[in-house]
Tab-separated table of C-alpha atoms in Angstrom:
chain	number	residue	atom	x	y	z
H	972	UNK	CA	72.510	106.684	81.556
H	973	UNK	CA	76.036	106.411	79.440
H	974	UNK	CA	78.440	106.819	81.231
H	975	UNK	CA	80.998	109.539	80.456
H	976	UNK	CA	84.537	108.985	80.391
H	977	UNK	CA	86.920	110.645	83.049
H	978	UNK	CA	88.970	113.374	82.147
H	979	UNK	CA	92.680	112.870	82.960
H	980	UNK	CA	96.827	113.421	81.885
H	981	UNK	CA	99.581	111.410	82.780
H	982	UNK	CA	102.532	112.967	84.512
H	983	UNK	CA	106.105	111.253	84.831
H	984	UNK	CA	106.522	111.229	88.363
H	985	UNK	CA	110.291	111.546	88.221
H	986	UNK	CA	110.605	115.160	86.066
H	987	UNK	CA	106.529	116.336	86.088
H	988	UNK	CA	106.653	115.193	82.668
H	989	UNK	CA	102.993	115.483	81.214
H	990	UNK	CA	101.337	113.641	78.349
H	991	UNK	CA	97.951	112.020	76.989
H	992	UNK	CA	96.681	108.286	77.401
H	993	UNK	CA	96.342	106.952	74.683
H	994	UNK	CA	94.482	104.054	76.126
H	995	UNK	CA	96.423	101.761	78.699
H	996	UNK	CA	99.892	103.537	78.677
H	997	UNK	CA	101.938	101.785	81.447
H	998	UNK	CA	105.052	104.483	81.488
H	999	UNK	CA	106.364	107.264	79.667
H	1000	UNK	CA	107.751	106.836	76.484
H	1001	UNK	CA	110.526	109.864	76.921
H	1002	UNK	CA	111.271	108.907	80.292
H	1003	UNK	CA	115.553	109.055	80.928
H	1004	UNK	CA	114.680	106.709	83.950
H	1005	UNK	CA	112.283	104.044	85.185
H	1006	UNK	CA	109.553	106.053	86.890
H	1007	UNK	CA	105.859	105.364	87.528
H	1008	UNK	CA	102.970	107.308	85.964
H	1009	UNK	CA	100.499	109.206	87.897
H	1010	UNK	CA	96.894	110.210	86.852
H	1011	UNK	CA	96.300	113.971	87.202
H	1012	UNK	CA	92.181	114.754	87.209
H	1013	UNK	CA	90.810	117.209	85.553
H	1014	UNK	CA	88.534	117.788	88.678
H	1015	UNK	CA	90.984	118.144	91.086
H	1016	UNK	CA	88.100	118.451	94.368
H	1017	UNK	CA	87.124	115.173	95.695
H	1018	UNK	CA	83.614	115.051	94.298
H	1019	UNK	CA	82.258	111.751	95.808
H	1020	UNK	CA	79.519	110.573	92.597
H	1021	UNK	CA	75.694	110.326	94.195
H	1022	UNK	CA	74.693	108.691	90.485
H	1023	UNK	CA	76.542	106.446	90.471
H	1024	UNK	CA	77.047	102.797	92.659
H	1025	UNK	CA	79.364	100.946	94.288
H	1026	UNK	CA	83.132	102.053	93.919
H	1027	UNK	CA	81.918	104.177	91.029
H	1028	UNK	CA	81.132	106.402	93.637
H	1029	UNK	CA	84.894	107.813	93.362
H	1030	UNK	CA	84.946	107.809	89.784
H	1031	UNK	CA	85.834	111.364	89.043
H	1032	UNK	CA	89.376	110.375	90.540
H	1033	UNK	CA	89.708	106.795	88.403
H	1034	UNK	CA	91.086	106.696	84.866
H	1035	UNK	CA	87.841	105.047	83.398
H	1036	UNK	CA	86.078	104.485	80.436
H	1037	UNK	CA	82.407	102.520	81.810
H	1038	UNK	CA	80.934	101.180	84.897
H	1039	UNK	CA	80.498	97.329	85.566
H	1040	UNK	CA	78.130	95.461	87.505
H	1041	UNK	CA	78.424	94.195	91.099
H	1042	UNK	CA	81.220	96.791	92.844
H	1043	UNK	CA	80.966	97.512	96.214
H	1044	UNK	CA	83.332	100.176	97.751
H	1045	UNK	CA	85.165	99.944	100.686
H	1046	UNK	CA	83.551	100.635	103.535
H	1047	UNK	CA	85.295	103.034	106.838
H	1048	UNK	CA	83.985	103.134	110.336
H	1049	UNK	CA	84.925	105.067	113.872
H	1050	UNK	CA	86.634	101.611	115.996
H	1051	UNK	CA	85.765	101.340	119.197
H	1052	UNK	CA	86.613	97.699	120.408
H	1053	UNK	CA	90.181	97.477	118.681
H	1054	UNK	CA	90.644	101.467	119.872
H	1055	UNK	CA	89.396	101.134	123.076
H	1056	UNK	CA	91.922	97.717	123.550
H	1057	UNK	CA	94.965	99.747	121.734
H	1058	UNK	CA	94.110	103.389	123.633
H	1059	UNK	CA	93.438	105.001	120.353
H	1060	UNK	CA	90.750	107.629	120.398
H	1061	UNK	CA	90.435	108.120	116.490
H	1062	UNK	CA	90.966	105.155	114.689
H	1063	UNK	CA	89.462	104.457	111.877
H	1064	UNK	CA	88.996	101.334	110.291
H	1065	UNK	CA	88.753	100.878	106.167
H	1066	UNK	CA	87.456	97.306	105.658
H	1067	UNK	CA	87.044	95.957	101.896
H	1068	UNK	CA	85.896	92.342	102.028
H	1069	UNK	CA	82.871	90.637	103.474
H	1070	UNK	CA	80.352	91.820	106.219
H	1071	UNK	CA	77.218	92.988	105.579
H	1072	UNK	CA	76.313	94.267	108.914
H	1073	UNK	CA	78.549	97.056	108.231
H	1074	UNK	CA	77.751	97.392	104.266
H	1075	UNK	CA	80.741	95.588	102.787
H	1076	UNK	CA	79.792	93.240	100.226
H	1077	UNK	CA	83.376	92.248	98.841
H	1078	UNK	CA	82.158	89.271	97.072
H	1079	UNK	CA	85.413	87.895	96.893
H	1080	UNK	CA	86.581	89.146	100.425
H	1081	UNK	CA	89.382	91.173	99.147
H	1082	UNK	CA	90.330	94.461	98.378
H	1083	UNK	CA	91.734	93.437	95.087
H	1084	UNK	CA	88.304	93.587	93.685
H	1085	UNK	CA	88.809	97.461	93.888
H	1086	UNK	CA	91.906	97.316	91.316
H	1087	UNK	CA	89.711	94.596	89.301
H	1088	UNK	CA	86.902	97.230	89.136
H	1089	UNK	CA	88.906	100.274	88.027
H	1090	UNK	CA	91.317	98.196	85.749
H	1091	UNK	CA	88.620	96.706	83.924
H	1092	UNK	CA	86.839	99.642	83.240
H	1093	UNK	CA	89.881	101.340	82.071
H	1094	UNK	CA	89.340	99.199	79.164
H	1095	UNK	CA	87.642	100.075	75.982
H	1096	UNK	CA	84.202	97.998	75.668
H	1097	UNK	CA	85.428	97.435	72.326
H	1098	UNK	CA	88.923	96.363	73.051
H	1099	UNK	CA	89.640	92.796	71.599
H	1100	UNK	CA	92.460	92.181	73.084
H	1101	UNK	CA	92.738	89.303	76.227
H	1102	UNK	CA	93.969	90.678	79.211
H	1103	UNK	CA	96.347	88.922	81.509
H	1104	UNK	CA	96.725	89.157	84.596
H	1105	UNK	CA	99.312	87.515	87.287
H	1106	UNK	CA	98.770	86.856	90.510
H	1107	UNK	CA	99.528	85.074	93.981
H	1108	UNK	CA	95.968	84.646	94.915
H	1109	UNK	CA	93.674	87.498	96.112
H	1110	UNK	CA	93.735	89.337	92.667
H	1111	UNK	CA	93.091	86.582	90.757
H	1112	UNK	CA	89.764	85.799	92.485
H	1113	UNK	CA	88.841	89.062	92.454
H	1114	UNK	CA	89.510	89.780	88.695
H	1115	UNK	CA	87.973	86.513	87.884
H	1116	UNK	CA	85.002	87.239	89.795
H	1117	UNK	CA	84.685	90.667	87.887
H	1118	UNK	CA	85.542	89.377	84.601
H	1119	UNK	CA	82.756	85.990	84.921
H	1120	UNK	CA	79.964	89.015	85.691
H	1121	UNK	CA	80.827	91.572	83.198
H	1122	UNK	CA	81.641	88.814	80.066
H	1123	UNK	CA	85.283	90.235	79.858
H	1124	UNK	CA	87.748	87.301	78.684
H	1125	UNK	CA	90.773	86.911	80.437
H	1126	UNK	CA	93.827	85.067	81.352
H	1127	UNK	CA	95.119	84.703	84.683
H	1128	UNK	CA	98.473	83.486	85.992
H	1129	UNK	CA	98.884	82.089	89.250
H	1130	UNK	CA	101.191	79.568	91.398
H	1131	UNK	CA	99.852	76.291	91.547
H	1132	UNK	CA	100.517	75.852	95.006
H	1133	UNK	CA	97.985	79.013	96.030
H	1134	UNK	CA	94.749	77.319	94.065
H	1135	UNK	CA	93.025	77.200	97.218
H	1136	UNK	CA	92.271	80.649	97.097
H	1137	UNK	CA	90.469	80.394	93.954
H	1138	UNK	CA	87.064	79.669	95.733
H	1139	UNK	CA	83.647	81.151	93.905
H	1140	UNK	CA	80.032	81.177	95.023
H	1141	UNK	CA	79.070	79.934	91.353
H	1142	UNK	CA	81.422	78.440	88.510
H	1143	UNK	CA	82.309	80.788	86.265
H	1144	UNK	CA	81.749	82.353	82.997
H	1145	UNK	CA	83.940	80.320	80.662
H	1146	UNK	CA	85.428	83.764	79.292
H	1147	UNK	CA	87.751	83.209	82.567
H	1148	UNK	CA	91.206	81.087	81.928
H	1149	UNK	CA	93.105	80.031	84.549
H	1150	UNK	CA	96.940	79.110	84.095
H	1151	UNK	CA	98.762	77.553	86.785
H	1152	UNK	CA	102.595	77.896	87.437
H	1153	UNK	CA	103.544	73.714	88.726
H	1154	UNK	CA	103.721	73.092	92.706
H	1155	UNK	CA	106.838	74.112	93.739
H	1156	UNK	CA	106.721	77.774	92.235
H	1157	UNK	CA	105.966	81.307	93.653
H	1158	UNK	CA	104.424	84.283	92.320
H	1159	UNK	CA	107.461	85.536	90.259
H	1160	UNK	CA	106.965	82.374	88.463
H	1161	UNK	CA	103.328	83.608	87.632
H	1162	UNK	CA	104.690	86.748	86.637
H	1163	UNK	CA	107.094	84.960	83.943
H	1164	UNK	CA	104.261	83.186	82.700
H	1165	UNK	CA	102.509	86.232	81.879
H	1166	UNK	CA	104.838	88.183	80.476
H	1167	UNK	CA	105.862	85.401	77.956
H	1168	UNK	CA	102.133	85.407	76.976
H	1169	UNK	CA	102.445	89.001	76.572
H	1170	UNK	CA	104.849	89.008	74.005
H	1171	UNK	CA	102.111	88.101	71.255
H	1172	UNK	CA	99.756	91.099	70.313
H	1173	UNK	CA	96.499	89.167	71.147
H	1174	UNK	CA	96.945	89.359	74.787
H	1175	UNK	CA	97.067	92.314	76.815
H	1176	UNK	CA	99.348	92.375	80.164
H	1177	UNK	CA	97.458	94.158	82.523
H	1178	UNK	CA	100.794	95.940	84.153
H	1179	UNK	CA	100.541	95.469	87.887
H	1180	UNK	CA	101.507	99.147	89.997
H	1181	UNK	CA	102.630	100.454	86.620
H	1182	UNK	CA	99.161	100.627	85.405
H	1183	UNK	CA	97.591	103.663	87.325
H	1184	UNK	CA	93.381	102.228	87.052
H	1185	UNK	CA	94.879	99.463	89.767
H	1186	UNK	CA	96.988	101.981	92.073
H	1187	UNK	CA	93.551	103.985	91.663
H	1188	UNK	CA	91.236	101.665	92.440
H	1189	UNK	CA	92.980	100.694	95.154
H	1190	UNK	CA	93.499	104.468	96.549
H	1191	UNK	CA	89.551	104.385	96.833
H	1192	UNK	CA	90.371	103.465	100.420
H	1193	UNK	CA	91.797	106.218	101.653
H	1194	UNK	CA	88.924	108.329	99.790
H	1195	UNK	CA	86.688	106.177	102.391
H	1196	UNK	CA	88.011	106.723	105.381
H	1197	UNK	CA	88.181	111.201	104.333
H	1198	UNK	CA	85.332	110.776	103.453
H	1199	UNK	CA	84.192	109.210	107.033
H	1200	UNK	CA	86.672	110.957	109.228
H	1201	UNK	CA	86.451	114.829	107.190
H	1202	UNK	CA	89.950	114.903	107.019
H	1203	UNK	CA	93.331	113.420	105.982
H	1204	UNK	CA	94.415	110.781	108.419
H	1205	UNK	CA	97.540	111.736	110.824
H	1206	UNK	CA	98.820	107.642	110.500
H	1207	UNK	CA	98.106	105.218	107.584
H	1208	UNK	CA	98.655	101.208	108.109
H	1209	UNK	CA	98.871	98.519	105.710
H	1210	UNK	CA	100.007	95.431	105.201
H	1211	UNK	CA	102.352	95.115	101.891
H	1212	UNK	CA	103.374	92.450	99.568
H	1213	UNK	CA	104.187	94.696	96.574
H	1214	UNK	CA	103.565	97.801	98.182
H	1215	UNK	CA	101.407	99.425	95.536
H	1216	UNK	CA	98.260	100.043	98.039
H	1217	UNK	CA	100.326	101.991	100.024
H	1218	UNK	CA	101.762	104.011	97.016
H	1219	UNK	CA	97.492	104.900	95.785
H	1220	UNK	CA	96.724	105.954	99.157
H	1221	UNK	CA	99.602	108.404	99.191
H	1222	UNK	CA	98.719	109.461	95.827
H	1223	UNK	CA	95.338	109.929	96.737
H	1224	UNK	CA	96.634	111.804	99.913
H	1225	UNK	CA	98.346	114.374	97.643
H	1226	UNK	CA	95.498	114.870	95.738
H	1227	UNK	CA	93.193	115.403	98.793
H	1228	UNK	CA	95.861	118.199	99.906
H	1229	UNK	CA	95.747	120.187	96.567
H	1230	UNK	CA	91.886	120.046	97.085
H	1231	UNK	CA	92.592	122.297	100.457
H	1232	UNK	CA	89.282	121.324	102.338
H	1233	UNK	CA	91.007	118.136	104.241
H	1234	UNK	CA	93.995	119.429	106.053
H	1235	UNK	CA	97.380	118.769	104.593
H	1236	UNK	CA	98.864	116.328	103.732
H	1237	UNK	CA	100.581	115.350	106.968
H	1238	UNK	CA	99.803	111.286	106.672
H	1239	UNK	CA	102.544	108.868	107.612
H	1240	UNK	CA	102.624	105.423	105.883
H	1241	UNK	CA	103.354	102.902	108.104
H	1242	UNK	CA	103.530	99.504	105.826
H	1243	UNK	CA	104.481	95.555	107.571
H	1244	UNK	CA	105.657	92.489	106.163
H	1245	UNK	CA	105.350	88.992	107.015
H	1246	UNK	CA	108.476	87.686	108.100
H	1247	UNK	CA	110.609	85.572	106.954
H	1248	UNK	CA	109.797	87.445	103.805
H	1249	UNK	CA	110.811	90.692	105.165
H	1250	UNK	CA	112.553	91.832	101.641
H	1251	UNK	CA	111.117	95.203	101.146
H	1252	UNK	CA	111.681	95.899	105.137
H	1253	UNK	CA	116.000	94.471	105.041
H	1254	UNK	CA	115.723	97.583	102.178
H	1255	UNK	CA	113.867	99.909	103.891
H	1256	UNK	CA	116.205	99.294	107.420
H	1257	UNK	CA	119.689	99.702	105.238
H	1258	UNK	CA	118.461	102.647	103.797
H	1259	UNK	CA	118.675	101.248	100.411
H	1260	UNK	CA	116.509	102.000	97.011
H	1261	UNK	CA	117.285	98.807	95.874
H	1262	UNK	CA	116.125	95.410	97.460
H	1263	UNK	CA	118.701	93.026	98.496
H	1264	UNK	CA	119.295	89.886	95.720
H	1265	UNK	CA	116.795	87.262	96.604
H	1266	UNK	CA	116.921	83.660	94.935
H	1267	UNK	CA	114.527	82.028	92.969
H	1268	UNK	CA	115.212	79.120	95.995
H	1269	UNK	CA	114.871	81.509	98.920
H	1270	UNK	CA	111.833	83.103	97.429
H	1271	UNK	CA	109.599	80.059	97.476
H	1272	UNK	CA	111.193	78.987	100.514
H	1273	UNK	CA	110.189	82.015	102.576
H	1274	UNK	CA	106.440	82.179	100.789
H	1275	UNK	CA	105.901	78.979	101.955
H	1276	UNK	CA	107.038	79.729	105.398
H	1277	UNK	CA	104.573	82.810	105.925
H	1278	UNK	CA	100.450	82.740	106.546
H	1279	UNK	CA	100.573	86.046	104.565
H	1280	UNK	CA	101.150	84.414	101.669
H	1281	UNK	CA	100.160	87.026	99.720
H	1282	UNK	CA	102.543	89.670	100.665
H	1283	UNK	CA	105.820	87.230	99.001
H	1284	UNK	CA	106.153	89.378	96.066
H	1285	UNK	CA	110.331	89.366	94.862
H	1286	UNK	CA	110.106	92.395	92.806
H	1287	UNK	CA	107.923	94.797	94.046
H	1288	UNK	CA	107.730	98.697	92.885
H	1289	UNK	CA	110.044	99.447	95.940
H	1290	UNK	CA	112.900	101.670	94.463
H	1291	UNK	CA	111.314	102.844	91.254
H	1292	UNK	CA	110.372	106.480	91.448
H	1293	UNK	CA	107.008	106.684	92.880
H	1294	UNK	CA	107.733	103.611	94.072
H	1295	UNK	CA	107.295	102.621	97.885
H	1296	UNK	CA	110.506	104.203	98.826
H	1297	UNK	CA	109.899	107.426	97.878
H	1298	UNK	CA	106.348	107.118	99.635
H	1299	UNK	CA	108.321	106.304	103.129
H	1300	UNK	CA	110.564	108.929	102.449
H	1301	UNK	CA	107.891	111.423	101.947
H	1302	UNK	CA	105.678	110.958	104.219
H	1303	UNK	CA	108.204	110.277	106.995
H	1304	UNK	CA	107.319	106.119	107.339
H	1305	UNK	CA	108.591	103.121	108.601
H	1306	UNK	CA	108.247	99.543	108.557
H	1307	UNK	CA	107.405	97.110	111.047
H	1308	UNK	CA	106.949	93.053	110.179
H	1309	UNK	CA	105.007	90.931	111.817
H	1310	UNK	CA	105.221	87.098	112.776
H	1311	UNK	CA	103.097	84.338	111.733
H	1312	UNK	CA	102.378	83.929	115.739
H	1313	UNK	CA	101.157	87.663	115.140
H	1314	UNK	CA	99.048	87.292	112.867
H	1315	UNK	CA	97.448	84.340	114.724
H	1316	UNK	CA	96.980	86.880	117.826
H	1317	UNK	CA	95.514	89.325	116.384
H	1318	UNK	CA	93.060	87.231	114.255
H	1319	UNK	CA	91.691	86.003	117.414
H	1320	UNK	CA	91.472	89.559	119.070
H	1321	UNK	CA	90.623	91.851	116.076
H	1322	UNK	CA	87.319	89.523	115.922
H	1323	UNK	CA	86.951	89.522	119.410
H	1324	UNK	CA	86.878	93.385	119.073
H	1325	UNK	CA	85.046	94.072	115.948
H	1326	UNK	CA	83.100	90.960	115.561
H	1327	UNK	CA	84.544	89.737	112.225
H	1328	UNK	CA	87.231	87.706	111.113
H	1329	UNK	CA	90.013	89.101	108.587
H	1330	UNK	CA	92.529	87.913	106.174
H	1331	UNK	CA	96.518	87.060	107.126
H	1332	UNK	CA	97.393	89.989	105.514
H	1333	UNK	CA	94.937	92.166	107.091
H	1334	UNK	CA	96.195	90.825	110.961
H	1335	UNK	CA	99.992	92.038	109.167
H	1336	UNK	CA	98.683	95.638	109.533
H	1337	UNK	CA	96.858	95.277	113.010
H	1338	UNK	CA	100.186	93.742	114.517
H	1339	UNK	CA	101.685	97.096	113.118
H	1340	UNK	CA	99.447	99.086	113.783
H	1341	UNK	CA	100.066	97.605	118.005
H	1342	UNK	CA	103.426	97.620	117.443
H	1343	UNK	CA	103.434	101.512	116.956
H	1344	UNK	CA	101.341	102.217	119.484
H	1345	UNK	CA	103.291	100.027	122.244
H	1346	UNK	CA	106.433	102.047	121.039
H	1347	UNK	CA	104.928	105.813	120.711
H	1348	UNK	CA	105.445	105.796	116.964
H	1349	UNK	CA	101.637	107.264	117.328
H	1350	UNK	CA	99.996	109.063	119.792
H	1351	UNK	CA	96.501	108.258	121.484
H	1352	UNK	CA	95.002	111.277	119.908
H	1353	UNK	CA	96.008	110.832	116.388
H	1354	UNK	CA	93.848	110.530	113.477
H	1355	UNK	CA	94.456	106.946	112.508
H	1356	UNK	CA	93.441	104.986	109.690
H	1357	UNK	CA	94.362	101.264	109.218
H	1358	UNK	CA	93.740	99.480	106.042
H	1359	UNK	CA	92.077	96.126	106.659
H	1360	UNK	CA	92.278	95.098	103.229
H	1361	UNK	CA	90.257	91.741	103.072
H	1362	UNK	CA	88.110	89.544	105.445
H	1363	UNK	CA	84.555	88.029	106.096
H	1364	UNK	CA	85.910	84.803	103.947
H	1365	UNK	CA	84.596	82.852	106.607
H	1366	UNK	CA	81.128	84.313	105.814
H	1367	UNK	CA	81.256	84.622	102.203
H	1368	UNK	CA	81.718	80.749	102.005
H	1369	UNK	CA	79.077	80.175	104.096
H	1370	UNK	CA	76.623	79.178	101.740
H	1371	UNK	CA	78.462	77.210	99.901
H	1372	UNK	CA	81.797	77.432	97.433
H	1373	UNK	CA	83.729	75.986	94.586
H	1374	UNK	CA	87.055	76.588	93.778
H	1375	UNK	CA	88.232	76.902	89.733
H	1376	UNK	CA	90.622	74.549	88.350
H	1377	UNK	CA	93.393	75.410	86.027
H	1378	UNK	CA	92.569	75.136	82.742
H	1379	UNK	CA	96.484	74.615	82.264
H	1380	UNK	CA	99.595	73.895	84.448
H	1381	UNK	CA	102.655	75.098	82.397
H	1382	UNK	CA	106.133	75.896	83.267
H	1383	UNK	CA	107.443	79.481	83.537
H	1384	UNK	CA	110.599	77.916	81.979
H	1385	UNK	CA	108.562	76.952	78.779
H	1386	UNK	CA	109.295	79.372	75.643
H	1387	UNK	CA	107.292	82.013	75.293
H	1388	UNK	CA	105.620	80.812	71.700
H	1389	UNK	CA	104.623	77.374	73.482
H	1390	UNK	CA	103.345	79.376	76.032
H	1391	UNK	CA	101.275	81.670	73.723
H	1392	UNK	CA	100.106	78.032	71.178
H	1393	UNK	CA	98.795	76.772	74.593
H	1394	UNK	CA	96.812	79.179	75.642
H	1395	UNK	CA	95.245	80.877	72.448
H	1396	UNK	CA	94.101	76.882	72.614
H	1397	UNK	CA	91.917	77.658	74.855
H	1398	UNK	CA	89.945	80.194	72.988
């Protein structure tokens, strides 16, 4: 069966501004301000896809162009361990990652493979163009993961210092390139990597938050826990290095509200942070759109000073409209951070509870999620969802893994046409 493309507009979310894709537009080209794009469906009910597999099962509401192989979606159950120990009565618990007693079959363990999913297929089968992506761990995996099965080259950026995270099952397709920022440097430095490579035309910069497949793909969680619990959630918890999951779920929230069969949209977003790298959360407690100044120096510092290691982004979508700000603003948030002694705590307990073990970043949003309850943010009754976005590693490695060496190490201070000779090398 071809697959037919979804029908969608862009709308500046700033001024409502409408306009047509023409094919991986990032922003809005009459835009008087920064502002991020939104996807607006031409279905507009929440029509869950019985054809079709995996995350494809929520295609109607991704900006896509084909299906690929492999996708699992994420997968939302009733709690009863963690609720029962927390004196919830409705939680709800959205796990992407590994665990096949419960269905999830996150290859990679992460819910990054539900951006890699939706950005990929945003693509044109017949684009020739090499993407390139950046990233401080999780993503990379999971877009290289996607990219080795489906035969879809690509370049990704990443700190040298977080190559332990790039662990596979099987070595992969050599349409994957991996280029490493040198020890020392943090995910920004990935970022400037990337962008230098995207000033030639034969690479393709995949766009982060800005592009709306990944906030998309991403907002397929909420989808699965409405789709479990018949209704928009009262509470929402994640974990946050740049904030963008947060931002789809909202999105997605909005959408499920025009629908009209879930409830309104009454859903609070309750995002954490890792501290010491507690940048969005200084922000979010002064009140402030914009993120206090944050060194280079202090950057790397703090990343290397938190488990979470990939929630140390230094310039997230925070203040941009759309942004995370706005989402805390709108849905009446807050912020809580959590310690790395936290994190520790509630790995131990959440598997003691549920019976698997999840990422840093995952135990981020549990130690929020107890945090609110011990101080009445949410009430026992409330219809709670909490975003566990990544676990089971422990499982998936199991059977064996490898992990991917660079196929470079270059400097992000390096000019951007050394950068570009280097890697075109490579192809």
């Amino acid at each position: 069966m071809k697959f037919k493309e979804t029908s969608y507009r862009l709308v500046n979310v700033a001024d409502g501004h409408e306009f047509e894709d023409k094919g991986w537009t990032l922003s809005d080209a009459e835009a008087s301000k920064p502002s991020l794009v939104r996807a607006v469906y031409e279905n507009r009910k929440f029509t869950p896809r019985e054809d079709l597999d995996g995350i494809y099962r929520y295609a109607d509401w991704m900006p896509i162009k084909r299906v690929l192989k492999h996708s699992c979606a994420p997968v939302t159950y009733k709690s009863k361990g963690l609720a029962a120990l927390l004196g919830l009565e409705n939680l709800y618990i959205t796990f992407s990652g590994w665990n096949p007693r419960i269905g999830a079959r996150m290859r990679t363990g992460s819910f990054k493979e539900t951006e890699a999913y939706s950005v990929l297929a945003r693509m044109d089968e017949k684009e020739d163009r090499i993407l390139v992506v950046q990233s401080a761990g999780n993503t990379a995996r999971a877009f290289a993961q996607v990219c080795s099965d489906n035969k879809i080259p690509i370049v990704i950026c990443v700190p040298q210092d977080n190559l332990h995270d790039l662990w596979f099952r099987k070595p992969l397709d050599k349409c994957v390139k991996l280029i490493a920022a040198p020890h020392g440097c943090d995910y920004y430095d990935a970022i400037a990597l990337g962008e230098k490579l995207a000033s030639d035309p034969k690479f393709l910069l995949e766009g982060g938050a800005k592009n709306v497949a990944r906030r998309d793909g991403m907002g397929t969680t909420l989808l699965s826990c409405v789709e479990k619990m018949g209704r928009i959630p009262d509470a929402y918890f994640q974990a946050v290095g740049s904030g963008t999951g947060a931002i789809a779920a909202w999105e997605n929230a909005c959408r499920l509200a025009e629908d009209g069969r879930f409830g309104a949209n009454n859903m609070r977003v309750f995002v954490a942070q890792n501290s010491p790298f507690t940048l969005m959360y200084d922000a979010w407690k002064a009140d402030s759109r914009s993120l206090p100044e944050m060194s280079p120096e202090e950057g790397r510092n703090k990343s290397e000073r938190i488990l979470a290691t990939v929630l140390s982004n230094r310039k997230p979508p925070y203040g941009i409209a759309g942004g995370l700000y706005d989402v805390l603003k709108e849905s009446n948030g807050d912020f809580f951070i959590a310690s790395n002694n936290d994190i520790y705590n509630w790995l131990l307990q959440f598997r003691n509870k549920e019976g698997y073990d999840l990422l840093p970043a995952s135990c981020v949003a549990v130690a929020a999620l107890a945090q609110a309850v011990s101080e009445g943010v949410v009430r026992k009754d409330d219809y709670i969802m909490l975003n566990c976005t990544g676990g089971g590693t422990i499982g998936a490695k199991s059977r064996g893994f490898i992990c991917k060496e660079p196929d470079l190490v270059l400097s992000p201070d390096l000019p951007a046409e050394d950068v570009v000779k280097a890697v075109k090398a490579l192809f």
